[in-house]
Amino acid sequence: MTIFLRLFFTFAFIVLIVTSSSLSSAPAAQALDVSKATIVDLTHPIDANTIYWPTETKTFQLDEVHKGVTERGFFYASYRFCSPEHGGTHVDAPFHFAERGQTTAVIPIDRLSGPAVVIDVSTKAAEDTDYTLSAQDVSDWEHAHGKIPDGAIVLLRTGWSSRWPNKRAYLGDDTPGDASNLHFPSYGPEAARLLVDRGVAVLAVDTASIDNGPSKDFLVHRIAGAANVVGLENVTNLDQLPATGAWAIVLPMKIAKGSGAPARAIAFVP
């Protein structure tokens, strides 16, 4: 194991112990040994195929500064990139839809690490493209797995990540500059309120928004933002996680005054 991996595991284990000490309702997460866990990457790569909200006029751009052998005879590569905050796997800071919400750089780090709760509605979403998670879905999950713990990172699995990066299949429409005819599943407002009441830290989803495609008032964003609950959109590989027992870490770029940021999200699975 490299020194980097040892340092990473040590840091992750410290975060796990400190955070989980207050989560008595999550015994599986408390007992997880990250050094023996499988690490699942929940992040899409950022490249020319990355999906952004249709109204974005600019998307990811990567410019070569230098790539090749220098005059001193060694290889050197460096690039310059430009990207909107909200595209690919990214965090929505509470400030995105709440004037007094936390901006990206001030989100407490302990809110970005917690027990992973995976709610699978992929079967329902396959039947209804615009399906929204209901309060009953949350209650059914809790009946099967126990109460969702305070500080949880909720990951809503709709199955939509299998459509990435086909923009039309993923968003329901690929008309440039037009977000009026989108179709994809996500959270419903009543479920969002229930999860906020449970004290969750993050609402994550494998679609383009924590509100479903047809939404025009973005109630879920507003509910989450008002409670300083972080949004995490366009995640992937949720089929590799159990309903409970894993531990998730979400690390966005620390953009000062940002309304969001690209993020690397991972999960430790026992």
Short mmCIF file of C-alpha atoms in Angstrom, two decimals:
data_model
loop_
_atom_site.label_atom_id
_atom_site.label_comp_id
_atom_site.label_asym_id
_atom_site.label_seq_id
_atom_site.Cartn_x
_atom_site.Cartn_y
_atom_site.Cartn_z
CA MET A 1 0.00 0.00 0.00
CA THR A 2 1.42 3.41 -0.94
CA ILE A 3 2.06 6.14 1.62
CA PHE A 4 -0.74 8.17 -0.01
CA LEU A 5 -3.28 5.38 0.47
CA ARG A 6 -2.19 4.85 4.07
CA LEU A 7 -2.65 8.57 4.78
CA PHE A 8 -6.02 8.56 3.00
CA PHE A 9 -7.30 5.59 4.97
CA THR A 10 -6.03 7.11 8.22
CA PHE A 11 -7.83 10.39 7.50
CA ALA A 12 -11.02 8.60 6.46
CA PHE A 13 -10.92 6.42 9.57
CA ILE A 14 -10.51 9.47 11.82
CA VAL A 15 -13.44 11.17 10.11
CA LEU A 16 -15.47 7.99 10.49
CA ILE A 17 -14.75 7.61 14.20
CA VAL A 18 -15.33 11.28 15.06
CA THR A 19 -18.52 11.56 13.07
CA SER A 20 -19.99 8.19 13.99
CA SER A 21 -19.52 8.79 17.71
CA SER A 22 -22.75 10.79 17.67
CA LEU A 23 -24.64 8.32 15.47
CA SER A 24 -25.75 5.66 17.92
CA SER A 25 -28.53 4.67 15.52
CA ALA A 26 -26.01 3.56 12.89
CA PRO A 27 -24.13 0.61 14.43
CA ALA A 28 -23.17 -0.86 11.05
CA ALA A 29 -21.42 2.36 10.05
CA GLN A 30 -19.68 2.61 13.42
CA ALA A 31 -18.24 -0.89 13.05
CA LEU A 32 -16.98 -0.39 9.47
CA ASP A 33 -13.22 -0.87 9.08
CA VAL A 34 -12.38 1.35 6.11
CA SER A 35 -8.97 -0.28 5.65
CA LYS A 36 -10.77 -3.51 4.70
CA ALA A 37 -13.74 -1.96 2.90
CA THR A 38 -14.37 -1.83 -0.83
CA ILE A 39 -14.20 1.72 -2.15
CA VAL A 40 -16.93 2.57 -4.67
CA ASP A 41 -16.52 5.69 -6.79
CA LEU A 42 -19.86 7.51 -7.04
CA THR A 43 -18.50 10.12 -9.46
CA HIS A 44 -18.77 10.62 -13.21
CA PRO A 45 -15.57 11.89 -14.88
CA ILE A 46 -15.60 15.48 -16.12
CA ASP A 47 -14.92 15.74 -19.84
CA ALA A 48 -16.43 16.95 -23.10
CA ASN A 49 -19.39 14.57 -22.63
CA THR A 50 -20.32 15.82 -19.15
CA ILE A 51 -23.99 16.76 -18.83
CA TYR A 52 -24.82 20.26 -17.59
CA TRP A 53 -28.14 21.95 -16.99
CA PRO A 54 -29.52 22.84 -20.44
CA THR A 55 -29.49 26.60 -19.78
CA GLU A 56 -25.72 26.66 -19.26
CA THR A 57 -24.13 28.56 -22.14
CA LYS A 58 -20.64 27.23 -21.37
CA THR A 59 -19.61 23.74 -20.36
CA PHE A 60 -16.35 22.00 -19.49
CA GLN A 61 -13.30 23.30 -21.29
CA LEU A 62 -9.79 21.88 -21.00
CA ASP A 63 -6.93 23.84 -22.59
CA GLU A 64 -3.44 22.50 -22.94
CA VAL A 65 -0.78 24.71 -21.39
CA HIS A 66 2.06 22.29 -22.01
CA LYS A 67 2.42 18.60 -22.84
CA GLY A 68 5.72 17.13 -23.87
CA VAL A 69 9.41 17.04 -23.21
CA THR A 70 10.89 20.28 -21.86
CA GLU A 71 14.12 21.87 -23.01
CA ARG A 72 15.78 20.20 -20.00
CA GLY A 73 14.75 16.76 -21.23
CA PHE A 74 11.95 15.70 -18.88
CA PHE A 75 8.24 15.23 -19.58
CA TYR A 76 5.86 17.87 -18.21
CA ALA A 77 2.09 18.28 -18.63
CA SER A 78 -0.21 21.07 -17.43
CA TYR A 79 -3.74 22.11 -18.39
CA ARG A 80 -6.14 24.95 -17.69
CA PHE A 81 -9.81 24.12 -17.14
CA CYS A 82 -13.04 26.07 -16.95
CA SER A 83 -16.39 24.72 -15.80
CA PRO A 84 -19.73 25.88 -14.38
CA GLU A 85 -20.37 24.91 -10.74
CA HIS A 86 -23.39 22.77 -11.58
CA GLY A 87 -22.52 19.95 -13.94
CA GLY A 88 -21.42 16.34 -13.74
CA THR A 89 -21.25 14.93 -10.22
CA HIS A 90 -21.50 18.07 -8.13
CA VAL A 91 -22.69 19.58 -4.88
CA ASP A 92 -25.52 22.07 -4.57
CA ALA A 93 -24.66 24.25 -1.59
CA PRO A 94 -27.69 25.33 0.48
CA PHE A 95 -27.08 28.87 -0.83
CA HIS A 96 -28.05 27.66 -4.32
CA PHE A 97 -31.74 28.07 -3.41
CA ALA A 98 -31.62 29.76 0.02
CA GLU A 99 -30.43 33.35 0.39
CA ARG A 100 -29.17 32.72 3.91
CA GLY A 101 -27.97 29.19 3.23
CA GLN A 102 -24.37 28.05 3.55
CA THR A 103 -22.09 28.65 0.58
CA THR A 104 -19.84 25.88 -0.69
CA ALA A 105 -16.70 26.75 1.27
CA VAL A 106 -18.44 27.05 4.65
CA ILE A 107 -20.35 23.75 4.62
CA PRO A 108 -19.10 22.01 7.79
CA ILE A 109 -16.80 19.17 6.81
CA ASP A 110 -18.57 16.79 9.17
CA ARG A 111 -21.74 17.30 7.08
CA LEU A 112 -19.95 15.78 4.10
CA SER A 113 -19.27 12.39 5.66
CA GLY A 114 -21.85 10.02 7.06
CA PRO A 115 -23.69 6.70 6.93
CA ALA A 116 -24.95 5.96 3.43
CA VAL A 117 -28.68 5.32 3.11
CA VAL A 118 -29.63 3.96 -0.33
CA ILE A 119 -33.29 4.16 -1.29
CA ASP A 120 -33.98 2.24 -4.49
CA VAL A 121 -36.93 3.40 -6.61
CA SER A 122 -35.49 2.17 -9.92
CA THR A 123 -38.44 -0.17 -10.58
CA LYS A 124 -40.97 2.60 -10.02
CA ALA A 125 -38.91 5.05 -12.07
CA ALA A 126 -38.77 2.59 -14.96
CA GLU A 127 -42.57 2.72 -15.05
CA ASP A 128 -42.87 6.49 -14.48
CA THR A 129 -40.13 8.68 -15.92
CA ASP A 130 -41.13 11.60 -13.68
CA TYR A 131 -41.47 9.54 -10.50
CA THR A 132 -40.84 11.34 -7.21
CA LEU A 133 -39.81 9.70 -3.96
CA SER A 134 -42.77 9.79 -1.58
CA ALA A 135 -42.98 9.99 2.19
CA GLN A 136 -44.46 6.47 2.04
CA ASP A 137 -41.34 5.25 0.22
CA VAL A 138 -39.22 6.62 3.06
CA SER A 139 -41.49 5.01 5.67
CA ASP A 140 -41.34 1.69 3.82
CA TRP A 141 -37.53 1.88 3.75
CA GLU A 142 -37.43 2.58 7.48
CA HIS A 143 -39.81 -0.30 8.17
CA ALA A 144 -37.36 -2.62 6.42
CA HIS A 145 -34.04 -1.14 7.60
CA GLY A 146 -34.63 1.02 10.66
CA LYS A 147 -34.91 4.74 11.21
CA ILE A 148 -32.71 6.90 9.00
CA PRO A 149 -29.95 8.24 11.28
CA ASP A 150 -29.13 11.86 11.94
CA GLY A 151 -26.32 13.01 9.66
CA ALA A 152 -27.05 10.40 6.97
CA ILE A 153 -26.12 10.83 3.34
CA VAL A 154 -29.25 9.69 1.49
CA LEU A 155 -28.59 8.30 -1.99
CA LEU A 156 -31.67 7.95 -4.18
CA ARG A 157 -31.20 5.24 -6.79
CA THR A 158 -33.41 5.66 -9.85
CA GLY A 159 -31.27 3.72 -12.33
CA TRP A 160 -30.73 6.84 -14.43
CA SER A 161 -26.93 6.73 -14.27
CA SER A 162 -27.01 3.89 -16.81
CA ARG A 163 -28.18 6.51 -19.35
CA TRP A 164 -25.08 8.69 -18.88
CA PRO A 165 -23.76 10.44 -21.00
CA ASN A 166 -26.67 10.27 -23.48
CA LYS A 167 -28.13 13.71 -22.83
CA ARG A 168 -31.52 13.05 -24.39
CA ALA A 169 -32.01 9.78 -22.54
CA TYR A 170 -30.72 11.23 -19.28
CA LEU A 171 -32.57 14.56 -19.29
CA GLY A 172 -35.57 13.57 -21.38
CA ASP A 173 -34.79 16.35 -23.86
CA ASP A 174 -31.62 17.69 -25.44
CA THR A 175 -32.81 21.00 -26.85
CA PRO A 176 -29.98 23.50 -26.28
CA GLY A 177 -30.84 26.28 -23.84
CA ASP A 178 -34.28 24.86 -23.01
CA ALA A 179 -35.08 23.31 -19.62
CA SER A 180 -38.87 23.38 -20.06
CA ASN A 181 -39.37 19.80 -21.23
CA LEU A 182 -37.14 17.70 -18.99
CA HIS A 183 -38.20 14.28 -17.73
CA PHE A 184 -36.38 12.31 -15.05
CA PRO A 185 -37.22 11.06 -11.53
CA SER A 186 -36.03 12.43 -8.19
CA TYR A 187 -37.19 13.41 -4.69
CA GLY A 188 -40.69 14.64 -3.91
CA PRO A 189 -41.30 17.58 -1.52
CA GLU A 190 -43.02 15.53 1.20
CA ALA A 191 -40.22 12.98 1.23
CA ALA A 192 -37.68 15.82 1.36
CA ARG A 193 -39.44 17.35 4.37
CA LEU A 194 -39.47 14.00 6.16
CA LEU A 195 -35.77 13.44 5.47
CA VAL A 196 -34.93 16.96 6.65
CA ASP A 197 -36.88 16.23 9.84
CA ARG A 198 -34.72 13.11 10.26
CA GLY A 199 -31.66 15.38 10.29
CA VAL A 200 -30.00 14.08 7.13
CA ALA A 201 -26.91 15.93 5.91
CA VAL A 202 -27.06 15.28 2.16
CA LEU A 203 -29.74 14.47 -0.41
CA ALA A 204 -28.05 12.73 -3.34
CA VAL A 205 -29.49 11.32 -6.57
CA ASP A 206 -28.33 9.64 -9.77
CA THR A 207 -30.21 12.16 -11.94
CA ALA A 208 -29.56 15.79 -12.89
CA SER A 209 -31.45 17.35 -9.98
CA ILE A 210 -32.84 16.66 -6.52
CA ASP A 211 -36.12 17.95 -8.02
CA ASN A 212 -37.59 15.86 -10.81
CA GLY A 213 -37.42 16.93 -14.45
CA PRO A 214 -40.82 18.65 -14.82
CA SER A 215 -40.35 20.73 -11.66
CA LYS A 216 -40.63 24.47 -12.19
CA ASP A 217 -40.71 25.66 -8.55
CA PHE A 218 -37.82 23.47 -7.26
CA LEU A 219 -39.46 22.83 -3.91
CA VAL A 220 -37.00 20.11 -2.91
CA HIS A 221 -34.05 22.45 -3.48
CA ARG A 222 -35.79 25.11 -1.43
CA ILE A 223 -36.66 22.72 1.41
CA ALA A 224 -33.11 21.39 1.53
CA GLY A 225 -31.49 24.81 1.23
CA ALA A 226 -33.56 26.34 4.01
CA ALA A 227 -32.40 23.55 6.34
CA ASN A 228 -28.74 23.76 5.19
CA VAL A 229 -28.99 20.27 3.72
CA VAL A 230 -26.53 19.71 0.88
CA GLY A 231 -27.62 18.44 -2.55
CA LEU A 232 -25.48 16.00 -4.54
CA GLU A 233 -26.51 15.38 -8.14
CA ASN A 234 -25.45 13.10 -11.00
CA VAL A 235 -23.97 10.34 -8.83
CA THR A 236 -23.32 6.87 -10.20
CA ASN A 237 -22.68 3.24 -9.20
CA LEU A 238 -25.44 3.17 -6.59
CA ASP A 239 -26.16 -0.41 -7.66
CA GLN A 240 -22.88 -1.34 -5.93
CA LEU A 241 -24.05 -0.13 -2.51
CA PRO A 242 -26.21 -1.92 0.06
CA ALA A 243 -29.32 -0.24 1.42
CA THR A 244 -27.48 0.42 4.66
CA GLY A 245 -24.09 -0.26 6.21
CA ALA A 246 -21.83 1.72 3.85
CA TRP A 247 -20.18 5.05 4.62
CA ALA A 248 -20.11 7.95 2.15
CA ILE A 249 -17.75 10.90 1.77
CA VAL A 250 -18.50 13.89 -0.47
CA LEU A 251 -15.67 16.35 -1.15
CA PRO A 252 -16.57 19.36 -3.33
CA MET A 253 -14.05 21.91 -4.52
CA LYS A 254 -13.86 24.53 -1.76
CA ILE A 255 -15.08 27.47 -3.85
CA ALA A 256 -15.39 30.60 -1.71
CA LYS A 257 -18.90 32.09 -1.91
CA GLY A 258 -19.90 29.30 -4.30
CA SER A 259 -23.43 28.04 -4.87
CA GLY A 260 -22.05 24.62 -5.72
CA ALA A 261 -18.97 22.81 -6.98
CA PRO A 262 -17.77 19.71 -8.80
CA ALA A 263 -17.28 16.93 -6.24
CA ARG A 264 -15.60 13.58 -5.78
CA ALA A 265 -17.94 11.27 -3.94
CA ILE A 266 -17.02 7.80 -2.71
CA ALA A 267 -18.46 5.13 -0.47
CA PHE A 268 -16.80 2.53 1.76
CA VAL A 269 -18.68 -0.77 1.54
CA PRO A 270 -18.00 -3.51 4.11
#
